[in-house]
């Protein structure tokens, strides 16, 4: 039951924390408050159906060469067929273990798969998305080390950086520094200079936002030499062929799990993967499911660790996260189970090979070159002779979707992604389209 506070109680609570109104407390921009809706008259069901179909018909079926955090991968039909069963769709959060054994088992198996994928010790039951998982990992490193400085890679996804700054908005003593990546990868000398005795963590993206692969072991060594912790942001598909975060000593490893059996869905919902070393598991937000035995000695599953404010005192909680992405996590579990280690390796190899085939093809075109020369997985930055936004518009007319990189110095750059969904003919057609611009 929800019992609203009285006006007097609200006034007293606001006065206690030093603000005059709820609006002042939440700091919501004026343009987002109390919008005046001017809705058309209601439609009948047949009229609404026709209207929705007309809107859908305006979509353009383009060949997608966009990555930048959300990726188009082939999803086996079995994934959605299994995860859409009523037993999963109607399952609620597993507060009562005796009534939630099926849900708890799927979460346990998901955690086990993510630990095997990353070579990390512990995985939780997932986060909202990769950006929030990264921000929560950063907060955990600050609690562990007691330090007030966070160092970021300059090639970290810009939206992840924005989310982190949102989290840190009410931590006025925290300093955030960024290490430059002048050649598309980290300047290790600059990292050594930035990582000092007040540094809680360094956040590494590998592959990074530009698709480049970092010397993760060297980065880990520099970070740990300063007494700081390493937060690794990884691409789960890439681990089919690349070194795992656990292999180079990451303390926390997080990722956007959407590539694992989840559709793009115009950018969401995501699936935040969150893992850490055994020593830090009590600073892990969310929940962990463990395997146990009931009174009759039968295998059972329980919520082993619940470091969230719904279960313990708010001031002692590792996080105020209120839920996980259970259905998205289930999709990831089914996907990984269907592929197995060898299948994941083959998918990763296809991504690697086809991206390099396209990179080789476009470099042979006049007016195009790779901006960075380092190794990459399935994304690379392509420098054009014309402004990238103009190139994107012309590609769209030719039936292709591409992404113009934001930021100073990248005005003529596309971030190009190739996954296993693109055939050799698709690669050739995209290169031909670029050549015709």
Coordinates of C-alpha atoms in Angstrom, one line a residue, residues 352-365 368-370 376 379-382 416 418 427 431:
X352 CA 37.0 -9.6 -37.8
X353 CA 37.4 -10.9 -41.3
X354 CA 34.6 -8.9 -43.0
X355 CA 35.5 -5.7 -41.2
X356 CA 39.1 -6.0 -42.5
X357 CA 37.8 -6.9 -46.0
X358 CA 35.9 -3.7 -46.1
X359 CA 38.8 -1.6 -44.7
X360 CA 41.0 -3.0 -47.4
X361 CA 38.5 -2.3 -50.1
X362 CA 37.8 1.4 -49.1
X363 CA 41.4 2.2 -48.7
X364 CA 41.8 1.5 -52.4
X365 CA 39.3 4.2 -53.2
X368 CA 39.4 7.6 -48.4
X369 CA 41.8 6.3 -45.8
X370 CA 41.8 4.8 -42.4
X376 CA 40.9 -3.3 -34.8
X379 CA 34.9 -1.2 -36.3
X380 CA 37.2 1.3 -37.8
X381 CA 37.3 5.1 -38.4
X382 CA 37.2 6.0 -42.1
X416 CA 32.1 1.9 -39.8
X418 CA 30.8 -4.8 -40.1
X427 CA 30.8 -5.4 -48.3
X431 CA 32.6 0.0 -50.9

